[in-house]
Structure formats: structure tokens, C-alpha cells
């Protein structure tokens, strides 16, 4: 297992020297300043790589091993005319990354919105802060702030009533905060930050694009990308849709084990793989994570380790819990990843280790009050990584 840590670039309040102190060996990063659809040049990649990898002889070296993510242009997801040039550019970026030795690439195929939360500072009983997705608040945004045409059809009468009541109780500041949390862009988001009008315009482009059409567009994209990836020895790792279900009338197609089965039936290339984002898949009660980790073991090129606790009375709402204490059996998931690595070691054709990173940590201690990327403060992730490392060590030393 290769312990990695996400770095957003020179503006990230958690610096490369901070990362060195966490004990992680690998860095997950991207060229966030290059707009979706443009080529990542060799020079730009090398410059970023040098920021991560250059160090003094007496320092522990770090390696930029995983890209998260090369954004996929919306026109590719829409299957719009002329989108081939954006796919060609994506392939060119992948080729340039491979030249620099960076060969694991995470990406997603979520239309318009990337990961979505309603609360970025949800206070826990401990006093720390977590990220949360609240279904009722989300409905209030959809129905009362965005006022999406036809939105009522996606909710029960009782849900519409509750959302409207909640909206009526919210202050202007709370409404603005909720809007910004949803549409203005969370860290690492692969889509643009929008204003409400542009957001509505983007949503409207997807009228007529249902799950089957979107899936076909993903398969077309992969049909062009995977043969090159195979030649280069690059592994692709699709990230699931977070939260894993249709939202705002948009289809989402990487949510469940059946979605992954369709993906691999259509695109069996060994370069086609997944980011097992434990917290994302685990925010649906019908996703059994240890069993998915076993079922798709050979396809797991990268894993985000974090857990969620769903609300007992509303399973679509959740907060991001402690890494080892959530609705998900994290020890069993890590056990499945270790077994897969064992299988790879005994199978000469692919001995690759799985990159893992502690995903989203709580905002704790000195990080409270500091400028942080929501979910990506240092101390909470460090705690998560330390706990995960403990589980890995303990499982590795189990008597055979
Ligand atoms: C959030 C992240 C996502 C992820 C992209 C991958 O914390 O997991 O933004 O990076 O969806 O393409």
C-alpha cells in the first residue's frame, strides 16, 4: 500500500514540507490552473513535479504518483459536436504525464457538479468540524433558491413542504452560504465555479441527456483513451459520483456495483480502473464496501479512505465521520485491499501496489480558524492517515 497525500499546489495551506512530516511517501496532485479541455504541457508538468519532488539530499523524497484529476470537458460528457479535440487534448496530457513517470490518473464523469456538500463546517460533539450533506437543505436549494424547472417531480409532497419550511426559516446569510457551498466550487472540483444563472444554463444543456446517453459518452471517451493508456502503462481510476445518485435532474452513472459492472463489460481494458472512494460509495446504504472492494479488487488503482455516518431517519443525509468509526467497516475494506496486493505479488504480470490517501479530515485543534481547503486541513487528515496506517500495519502482521 502506498500512502499518498493530496496537494492542491503552491497555494495549498498544507505545504510540501508539511506533507513530508506526515510520513506519506507519495503525492496526489493536479495542474488546477489549467482550464478543462486544454493540454497539460510537458513544461507545466515538470515545473509542478519539481515543486513536489525536489529536495535536499538529507530530506525524505516525495513522489508525484497520482493525478487527481485531469478534468473532462463538459462537451465530452455531453457528446457535443467537436468534442473530439477535447478528448485528444486529454490524451495528450496523459502522454505528457507518462513521459514524466506519472502513471495513475483519477478522473470523474459527473455532469456540471463535482462533489457536493451543504455544510462545510458541521460541528461535531467533540468540538471539531466535519463536512455534511443534508438532503433537506439540498432540496431547499433546488426548489427555493435555484427554482429548477420541474424540480418538484423529484421530491415527495412531504419533502417539498419540509424544504419550503426550512427555506422560510433560513436567514439571507444562510441562504447565500448554502448556495456558495453547492455551486461556487469545493477544493479540487473539476468543474467551474458558477453563478446561479450560468449554473441554470449549464443544467439546461443536459436536457435530453439521460443515463444511457451519458454512459455512452463515457464509453466513447474511454474507447479513445484506453488503448493509449495501455500502451503507456497508465492506469485510469474513475472516481464515483459524490453523492452517488442523480441530482438536480442530472444523470449520474458511477454510483453502484452494477454501474461498475456495466463499465467493465463495455471497456474491459486492464487500464480501465477505479478510485475506490470508500466514503462516496458508502454514502448509499445499498453499497456494501468490503464486498465491492473484493468484487472489483483487480480494478482498484487508487483508493480514498474515509467514512460517512448516514442519518438514521434520512439515509441520503450524512456527515463525514472518523476514518475508522463510520457506517463502513474500514478495517474490512483495508483487508480486502491488502489481499489484492498479495494476489498481485504472486501474479508476475502486475505487482503494483495500491495508492491510498486519507480523504477529508475533520477540522481540529490549531486548524480551527485557519484558512483551510474544506475537508483538506492538515491535522484531521494526519489523524486519519495515522489510524489507517495502524490498521495496515496490524493486518500485515497477522499470523498467516
Ligand atoms: C473531493 C474529491 C473529488 C475528486 C474528483 C475526482 O474531495 O474526492 O473532487 O477529486 O471528483 O475527479
Short mmCIF file of C-alpha atoms and ligand atoms in Angstrom, two decimals:
data_model
loop_
_atom_site.label_atom_id
_atom_site.label_comp_id
_atom_site.label_asym_id
_atom_site.label_seq_id
_atom_site.Cartn_x
_atom_site.Cartn_y
_atom_site.Cartn_z
CA UNK A 1 0.00 0.00 0.00
CA UNK A 2 1.42 3.38 -0.94
CA UNK A 3 0.43 6.20 1.39
CA UNK A 4 -0.34 9.34 -0.53
CA UNK A 5 -1.46 12.87 0.37
CA UNK A 6 -3.38 15.34 -1.76
CA UNK A 7 -1.70 18.66 -2.52
CA UNK A 8 -3.53 21.48 -4.30
CA UNK A 9 -0.38 23.31 -5.39
CA UNK A 10 1.61 26.29 -4.12
CA UNK A 11 -1.49 27.99 -2.64
CA UNK A 12 -2.38 24.97 -0.52
CA UNK A 13 -2.06 25.98 3.15
CA UNK A 14 -0.61 22.49 3.74
CA UNK A 15 2.85 22.71 2.20
CA UNK A 16 5.10 20.06 0.71
CA UNK A 17 7.31 20.17 3.80
CA UNK A 18 4.20 19.61 5.94
CA UNK A 19 3.38 16.58 3.80
CA UNK A 20 6.90 15.23 4.31
CA UNK A 21 6.20 15.21 8.05
CA UNK A 22 3.05 13.10 7.69
CA UNK A 23 5.07 10.06 6.66
CA UNK A 24 3.25 9.78 3.32
CA UNK A 25 5.55 8.72 0.51
CA UNK A 26 3.51 9.87 -2.48
CA UNK A 27 1.69 12.99 -3.55
CA UNK A 28 -1.63 13.26 -5.36
CA UNK A 29 -1.90 16.49 -7.30
CA UNK A 30 -3.07 18.25 -10.45
CA UNK A 31 -2.49 21.36 -12.51
CA UNK A 32 -5.57 23.09 -11.16
CA UNK A 33 -4.86 26.33 -13.01
CA UNK A 34 -5.21 24.79 -16.48
CA UNK A 35 -8.81 25.00 -17.72
CA UNK A 36 -10.68 21.80 -18.62
CA UNK A 37 -10.02 20.77 -22.20
CA UNK A 38 -6.53 22.26 -22.52
CA UNK A 39 -3.32 20.27 -22.82
CA UNK A 40 -1.02 19.93 -19.81
CA UNK A 41 2.33 20.72 -21.41
CA UNK A 42 5.49 18.86 -20.51
CA UNK A 43 6.97 22.10 -19.14
CA UNK A 44 3.99 22.77 -16.86
CA UNK A 45 4.02 19.18 -15.58
CA UNK A 46 7.77 19.24 -14.96
CA UNK A 47 7.55 22.54 -13.11
CA UNK A 48 4.85 21.17 -10.79
CA UNK A 49 6.71 17.91 -10.37
CA UNK A 50 9.85 19.79 -9.33
CA UNK A 51 7.89 21.63 -6.60
CA UNK A 52 6.87 18.26 -5.21
CA UNK A 53 9.96 16.16 -5.78
CA UNK A 54 12.99 18.48 -5.46
CA UNK A 55 14.52 18.28 -2.02
CA UNK A 56 17.83 18.39 -0.20
CA UNK A 57 19.89 15.22 -0.01
CA UNK A 58 19.12 14.83 3.70
CA UNK A 59 15.34 15.15 3.25
CA UNK A 60 12.87 12.32 2.65
CA UNK A 61 11.93 12.46 -1.04
CA UNK A 62 8.29 12.62 -2.13
CA UNK A 63 6.94 11.42 -5.44
CA UNK A 64 4.08 12.81 -7.52
CA UNK A 65 2.49 9.46 -8.32
CA UNK A 66 -1.19 10.11 -8.82
CA UNK A 67 -3.00 12.78 -10.79
CA UNK A 68 -6.31 13.86 -9.32
CA UNK A 69 -7.65 14.82 -11.77
CA UNK A 70 -7.42 15.72 -15.42
CA UNK A 71 -10.83 17.35 -15.82
CA UNK A 72 -13.03 16.07 -18.63
CA UNK A 73 -14.54 18.95 -20.64
CA UNK A 74 -18.34 19.26 -20.35
CA UNK A 75 -18.67 18.91 -24.14
CA UNK A 76 -17.22 15.39 -23.87
CA UNK A 77 -19.79 14.45 -21.23
CA UNK A 78 -22.48 15.98 -23.42
CA UNK A 79 -21.15 14.25 -26.52
CA UNK A 80 -21.31 17.67 -28.22
CA UNK A 81 -20.18 18.17 -31.77
CA UNK A 82 -16.45 18.81 -31.99
CA UNK A 83 -15.73 17.33 -28.56
CA UNK A 84 -13.07 15.04 -30.08
CA UNK A 85 -10.48 17.78 -29.80
CA UNK A 86 -11.00 17.90 -26.03
CA UNK A 87 -10.54 14.13 -25.87
CA UNK A 88 -7.35 14.45 -27.96
CA UNK A 89 -6.11 17.10 -25.54
CA UNK A 90 -6.91 14.82 -22.58
CA UNK A 91 -4.89 12.07 -24.25
CA UNK A 92 -2.01 14.50 -24.92
CA UNK A 93 -1.96 15.45 -21.22
CA UNK A 94 -1.89 11.77 -20.29
CA UNK A 95 1.02 11.17 -22.70
CA UNK A 96 2.97 14.07 -21.22
CA UNK A 97 2.33 12.81 -17.68
CA UNK A 98 3.56 9.35 -18.68
CA UNK A 99 6.77 10.88 -20.07
CA UNK A 100 7.31 12.33 -16.57
CA UNK A 101 6.66 8.92 -14.98
CA UNK A 102 3.22 9.80 -13.55
CA UNK A 103 1.02 6.89 -14.47
CA UNK A 104 -2.06 6.75 -12.25
CA UNK A 105 -4.83 9.12 -13.28
CA UNK A 106 -8.03 9.76 -11.35
CA UNK A 107 -10.88 11.48 -13.19
CA UNK A 108 -14.63 11.67 -12.99
CA UNK A 109 -17.57 11.90 -15.34
CA UNK A 110 -20.04 13.91 -13.23
CA UNK A 111 -22.05 16.40 -15.27
CA UNK A 112 -21.90 20.06 -14.17
CA UNK A 113 -21.24 19.45 -10.47
CA UNK A 114 -18.37 17.56 -8.91
CA UNK A 115 -18.56 16.56 -5.24
CA UNK A 116 -21.29 18.36 -3.35
CA UNK A 117 -21.88 19.22 0.31
CA UNK A 118 -24.38 21.51 2.02
CA UNK A 119 -22.31 22.19 5.18
CA UNK A 120 -18.57 22.71 5.25
CA UNK A 121 -18.30 23.36 9.00
CA UNK A 122 -20.71 20.98 10.71
CA UNK A 123 -19.82 20.98 14.38
CA UNK A 124 -19.31 17.58 15.97
CA UNK A 125 -19.93 16.84 19.64
CA UNK A 126 -16.13 16.78 20.09
CA UNK A 127 -15.90 20.44 19.02
CA UNK A 128 -14.22 19.61 15.69
CA UNK A 129 -15.83 20.34 12.34
CA UNK A 130 -16.86 17.96 9.56
CA UNK A 131 -18.39 18.14 6.10
CA UNK A 132 -22.04 17.22 5.76
CA UNK A 133 -24.63 16.59 3.08
CA UNK A 134 -28.14 17.37 4.25
CA UNK A 135 -30.86 16.19 1.90
CA UNK A 136 -33.44 18.67 3.23
CA UNK A 137 -31.12 21.65 2.76
CA UNK A 138 -30.24 20.40 -0.70
CA UNK A 139 -33.93 20.22 -1.59
CA UNK A 140 -34.40 23.77 -0.23
CA UNK A 141 -31.61 24.93 -2.54
CA UNK A 142 -33.05 23.10 -5.54
CA UNK A 143 -36.68 24.15 -5.02
CA UNK A 144 -36.43 27.61 -3.47
CA UNK A 145 -33.07 29.11 -4.47
CA UNK A 146 -32.32 27.56 -7.83
CA UNK A 147 -36.03 27.16 -8.55
CA UNK A 148 -35.21 24.49 -11.08
CA UNK A 149 -37.96 23.86 -13.58
CA UNK A 150 -39.67 20.55 -12.84
CA UNK A 151 -37.78 20.06 -9.56
CA UNK A 152 -40.98 19.23 -7.60
CA UNK A 153 -41.24 15.98 -9.54
CA UNK A 154 -38.03 14.75 -7.89
CA UNK A 155 -39.38 15.07 -4.34
CA UNK A 156 -42.39 13.76 -2.42
CA UNK A 157 -45.06 16.25 -1.32
CA UNK A 158 -43.82 15.97 2.27
CA UNK A 159 -40.23 16.65 1.16
CA UNK A 160 -41.29 19.73 -0.78
CA UNK A 161 -43.19 21.03 2.27
CA UNK A 162 -40.26 20.44 4.61
CA UNK A 163 -37.81 22.08 2.19
CA UNK A 164 -40.02 25.16 1.84
CA UNK A 165 -40.41 25.43 5.61
CA UNK A 166 -36.67 25.13 6.07
CA UNK A 167 -36.04 27.80 3.44
CA UNK A 168 -38.50 30.14 5.16
CA UNK A 169 -36.61 29.76 8.45
CA UNK A 170 -33.19 30.47 6.86
CA UNK A 171 -31.58 33.91 7.07
CA UNK A 172 -30.24 35.62 3.94
CA UNK A 173 -26.70 34.77 5.03
CA UNK A 174 -27.58 31.12 5.47
CA UNK A 175 -29.13 31.03 2.00
CA UNK A 176 -26.04 32.62 0.47
CA UNK A 177 -23.75 30.22 2.28
CA UNK A 178 -25.77 27.20 1.14
CA UNK A 179 -25.72 28.47 -2.45
CA UNK A 180 -21.97 29.03 -2.39
CA UNK A 181 -21.30 25.66 -0.83
CA UNK A 182 -23.18 23.95 -3.63
CA UNK A 183 -22.24 25.92 -6.72
CA UNK A 184 -19.17 28.02 -6.05
CA UNK A 185 -16.69 25.19 -6.14
CA UNK A 186 -15.23 22.96 -3.47
CA UNK A 187 -11.49 22.33 -3.47
CA UNK A 188 -10.28 20.20 -6.32
CA UNK A 189 -13.62 20.47 -8.01
CA UNK A 190 -13.19 19.59 -11.62
CA UNK A 191 -15.97 21.84 -12.81
CA UNK A 192 -16.07 25.63 -12.85
CA UNK A 193 -17.45 27.81 -10.09
CA UNK A 194 -20.76 29.18 -11.30
CA UNK A 195 -23.18 31.99 -10.59
CA UNK A 196 -26.84 30.92 -10.36
CA UNK A 197 -27.64 31.94 -13.93
CA UNK A 198 -24.69 30.16 -15.53
CA UNK A 199 -25.45 27.19 -13.33
CA UNK A 200 -29.03 27.06 -14.67
CA UNK A 201 -27.70 27.39 -18.21
CA UNK A 202 -25.27 24.50 -17.68
CA UNK A 203 -28.02 22.31 -16.25
CA UNK A 204 -30.26 23.05 -19.20
CA UNK A 205 -27.64 21.73 -21.63
CA UNK A 206 -28.26 18.27 -20.17
CA UNK A 207 -31.97 18.24 -21.02
CA UNK A 208 -32.34 15.16 -23.15
CA UNK A 209 -29.10 13.54 -21.91
CA UNK A 210 -30.24 10.58 -19.84
CA UNK A 211 -28.12 7.99 -18.02
CA UNK A 212 -27.81 5.79 -21.11
CA UNK A 213 -26.64 8.68 -23.27
CA UNK A 214 -24.15 9.85 -20.65
CA UNK A 215 -22.84 6.31 -20.24
CA UNK A 216 -22.37 6.03 -23.98
CA UNK A 217 -20.41 9.30 -23.95
CA UNK A 218 -18.18 7.90 -21.20
CA UNK A 219 -17.64 4.71 -23.19
CA UNK A 220 -16.80 6.72 -26.32
CA UNK A 221 -14.28 8.73 -24.30
CA UNK A 222 -12.73 5.56 -22.88
CA UNK A 223 -12.70 3.89 -26.29
CA UNK A 224 -10.29 6.59 -27.44
CA UNK A 225 -8.27 6.93 -24.20
CA UNK A 226 -7.78 3.33 -23.03
CA UNK A 227 -5.74 1.94 -25.96
CA UNK A 228 -3.21 4.76 -25.49
CA UNK A 229 -3.22 4.30 -21.71
CA UNK A 230 -2.49 0.59 -22.19
CA UNK A 231 0.48 1.34 -24.43
CA UNK A 232 1.86 3.85 -21.96
CA UNK A 233 1.29 1.68 -18.91
CA UNK A 234 -1.06 4.32 -17.49
CA UNK A 235 -3.85 3.27 -15.12
CA UNK A 236 -7.09 5.19 -15.14
CA UNK A 237 -9.14 5.39 -11.96
CA UNK A 238 -12.65 6.76 -12.32
CA UNK A 239 -13.97 8.48 -9.21
CA UNK A 240 -17.60 7.81 -8.25
CA UNK A 241 -20.30 10.46 -8.32
CA UNK A 242 -20.49 12.10 -4.93
CA UNK A 243 -23.15 11.76 -3.54
CA UNK A 244 -23.79 8.66 -5.64
CA UNK A 245 -27.19 9.32 -7.16
CA UNK A 246 -28.93 11.56 -9.71
CA UNK A 247 -29.04 15.19 -8.61
CA UNK A 248 -30.69 18.34 -9.93
CA UNK A 249 -32.14 16.38 -12.81
CA UNK A 250 -28.64 15.29 -13.89
CA UNK A 251 -27.89 11.63 -14.53
CA UNK A 252 -25.05 10.12 -12.53
CA UNK A 253 -23.63 6.85 -13.75
CA UNK A 254 -20.82 5.77 -11.41
CA UNK A 255 -22.73 5.13 -8.20
CA UNK A 256 -23.12 1.40 -7.58
CA UNK A 257 -21.59 -2.02 -8.21
CA UNK A 258 -23.96 -2.50 -11.16
CA UNK A 259 -22.68 0.74 -12.72
CA UNK A 260 -19.14 -0.61 -12.45
CA UNK A 261 -20.18 -3.94 -13.96
CA UNK A 262 -21.55 -2.08 -17.00
CA UNK A 263 -18.35 -0.05 -17.22
CA UNK A 264 -16.09 -3.11 -17.30
CA UNK A 265 -18.37 -5.13 -19.58
CA UNK A 266 -18.15 -2.34 -22.12
CA UNK A 267 -14.47 -1.40 -21.59
CA UNK A 268 -12.55 -4.46 -20.34
CA UNK A 269 -9.07 -2.98 -20.89
CA UNK A 270 -6.83 -3.59 -17.84
CA UNK A 271 -6.01 0.13 -17.93
CA UNK A 272 -9.63 0.81 -17.04
CA UNK A 273 -9.90 1.03 -13.28
CA UNK A 274 -11.45 2.79 -10.34
CA UNK A 275 -10.76 5.06 -7.46
CA UNK A 276 -12.41 3.17 -4.63
CA UNK A 277 -13.70 6.22 -2.79
CA UNK A 278 -14.96 4.45 0.28
CA UNK A 279 -16.88 7.43 1.66
CA UNK A 280 -18.63 8.21 -1.61
CA UNK A 281 -19.81 4.69 -2.35
CA UNK A 282 -20.55 4.24 1.35
CA UNK A 283 -22.98 7.13 1.45
CA UNK A 284 -25.53 4.75 -0.09
CA UNK A 285 -26.83 2.02 2.20
CA UNK A 286 -27.10 -0.45 -0.69
CA UNK A 287 -23.35 -0.30 -1.43
CA UNK A 288 -21.54 -2.93 0.63
CA UNK A 289 -17.98 -1.61 0.64
CA UNK A 290 -15.96 -4.66 1.75
CA UNK A 291 -17.78 -6.73 -0.84
CA UNK A 292 -17.26 -4.10 -3.58
CA UNK A 293 -13.57 -3.95 -2.65
CA UNK A 294 -13.40 -7.71 -3.25
CA UNK A 295 -15.52 -7.75 -6.38
CA UNK A 296 -13.53 -5.01 -8.13
CA UNK A 297 -10.17 -5.68 -6.46
CA UNK A 298 -8.19 -6.07 -9.67
CA UNK A 299 -9.59 -2.75 -10.95
CA UNK A 300 -8.64 -0.69 -7.90
CA UNK A 301 -5.74 1.57 -8.82
CA UNK A 302 -6.34 4.18 -6.15
CA UNK A 303 -8.43 4.45 -3.00
CA UNK A 304 -9.77 7.33 -0.94
CA UNK A 305 -10.15 6.15 2.61
CA UNK A 306 -12.80 7.95 4.67
CA UNK A 307 -16.11 7.07 6.23
CA UNK A 308 -19.56 8.57 6.49
CA UNK A 309 -22.36 8.20 9.01
CA UNK A 310 -25.81 8.44 7.48
CA UNK A 311 -28.73 9.98 9.38
CA UNK A 312 -30.86 7.16 10.81
CA UNK A 313 -34.11 8.70 9.57
CA UNK A 314 -32.85 10.06 6.21
CA UNK A 315 -30.28 7.80 4.60
CA UNK A 316 -29.43 10.36 1.92
CA UNK A 317 -28.05 12.75 4.57
CA UNK A 318 -24.67 12.07 6.11
CA UNK A 319 -21.72 13.62 7.82
CA UNK A 320 -18.11 12.65 7.31
CA UNK A 321 -17.24 10.62 10.38
CA UNK A 322 -13.96 9.49 11.92
CA UNK A 323 -11.99 7.40 9.44
CA UNK A 324 -12.40 4.18 11.41
CA UNK A 325 -15.76 4.88 13.07
CA UNK A 326 -18.46 5.28 10.49
CA UNK A 327 -21.16 3.21 8.81
CA UNK A 328 -18.41 1.49 6.80
CA UNK A 329 -16.25 -1.37 8.00
CA UNK A 330 -12.94 0.31 7.13
CA UNK A 331 -10.82 -2.50 8.57
CA UNK A 332 -12.54 -4.99 6.26
CA UNK A 333 -12.02 -2.68 3.26
CA UNK A 334 -8.31 -2.28 4.04
CA UNK A 335 -8.09 -6.07 4.50
CA UNK A 336 -9.54 -6.55 1.01
CA UNK A 337 -7.02 -4.11 -0.49
CA UNK A 338 -4.14 -5.91 1.21
CA UNK A 339 -5.37 -9.30 -0.04
CA UNK A 340 -5.49 -7.88 -3.55
CA UNK A 341 -1.93 -6.66 -3.25
CA UNK A 342 -0.95 -10.17 -2.14
CA UNK A 343 -2.63 -11.59 -5.23
CA UNK A 344 -0.77 -9.09 -7.43
CA UNK A 345 2.56 -10.01 -5.86
CA UNK A 346 2.04 -13.67 -6.65
CA UNK A 347 0.92 -12.85 -10.19
CA UNK A 348 4.05 -11.62 -12.00
CA UNK A 349 2.16 -9.67 -14.62
CA UNK A 350 1.02 -6.95 -12.20
CA UNK A 351 2.79 -6.41 -8.91
CA UNK A 352 1.57 -2.84 -8.46
CA UNK A 353 0.74 -1.52 -5.02
CA UNK A 354 -2.46 0.40 -4.43
CA UNK A 355 -2.19 4.12 -3.77
CA UNK A 356 -4.34 5.21 -0.85
CA UNK A 357 -4.88 8.60 0.64
CA UNK A 358 -6.67 9.72 3.77
CA UNK A 359 -9.64 11.56 2.34
CA UNK A 360 -11.28 14.56 4.03
CA UNK A 361 -10.33 15.06 7.65
CA UNK A 362 -12.09 16.94 10.41
CA UNK A 363 -11.02 20.48 11.18
CA UNK A 364 -9.38 20.09 14.57
CA UNK A 365 -7.16 21.85 17.11
CA UNK A 366 -4.92 24.53 15.59
CA UNK A 367 -6.58 24.15 12.19
CA UNK A 368 -9.81 25.64 13.58
CA UNK A 369 -9.95 29.26 12.47
CA UNK A 370 -7.12 28.89 9.97
CA UNK A 371 -7.70 29.24 6.22
CA UNK A 372 -8.16 25.66 5.01
CA UNK A 373 -9.47 23.87 1.95
CA UNK A 374 -12.69 22.30 3.29
CA UNK A 375 -12.01 18.65 4.03
CA UNK A 376 -8.31 19.11 3.40
CA UNK A 377 -6.98 20.63 6.61
CA UNK A 378 -3.80 19.03 7.91
CA UNK A 379 -4.43 17.73 11.39
CA UNK A 380 -7.66 15.86 10.68
CA UNK A 381 -6.15 14.09 7.69
CA UNK A 382 -2.99 13.36 9.64
CA UNK A 383 -5.15 11.69 12.32
CA UNK A 384 -6.96 9.70 9.62
CA UNK A 385 -3.70 8.63 7.99
CA UNK A 386 -2.19 7.58 11.32
CA UNK A 387 -5.24 5.47 12.15
CA UNK A 388 -5.27 3.87 8.70
CA UNK A 389 -1.53 3.21 8.90
CA UNK A 390 -2.14 1.45 12.21
CA UNK A 391 -4.75 -0.80 10.63
CA UNK A 392 -2.47 -1.61 7.69
CA UNK A 393 0.45 -2.50 9.95
CA UNK A 394 -1.73 -4.62 12.21
CA UNK A 395 -3.30 -6.52 9.30
CA UNK A 396 0.08 -7.02 7.61
CA UNK A 397 1.42 -8.64 10.74
CA UNK A 398 -1.49 -11.03 11.19
CA UNK A 399 -0.22 -14.56 11.53
CA UNK A 400 -0.79 -16.38 8.22
C1 LIG B 1 -13.24 15.55 -3.27
C2 LIG B 1 -12.68 14.73 -4.31
C3 LIG B 1 -13.24 14.99 -5.70
C4 LIG B 1 -12.40 14.23 -6.69
C5 LIG B 1 -12.86 14.29 -8.11
C6 LIG B 1 -12.09 13.29 -8.91
O1 LIG B 1 -12.71 15.63 -2.21
O2 LIG B 1 -12.74 13.41 -3.99
O3 LIG B 1 -13.21 16.33 -6.03
O4 LIG B 1 -11.11 14.75 -6.67
O5 LIG B 1 -14.19 14.05 -8.22
O6 LIG B 1 -12.15 13.58 -10.26
#
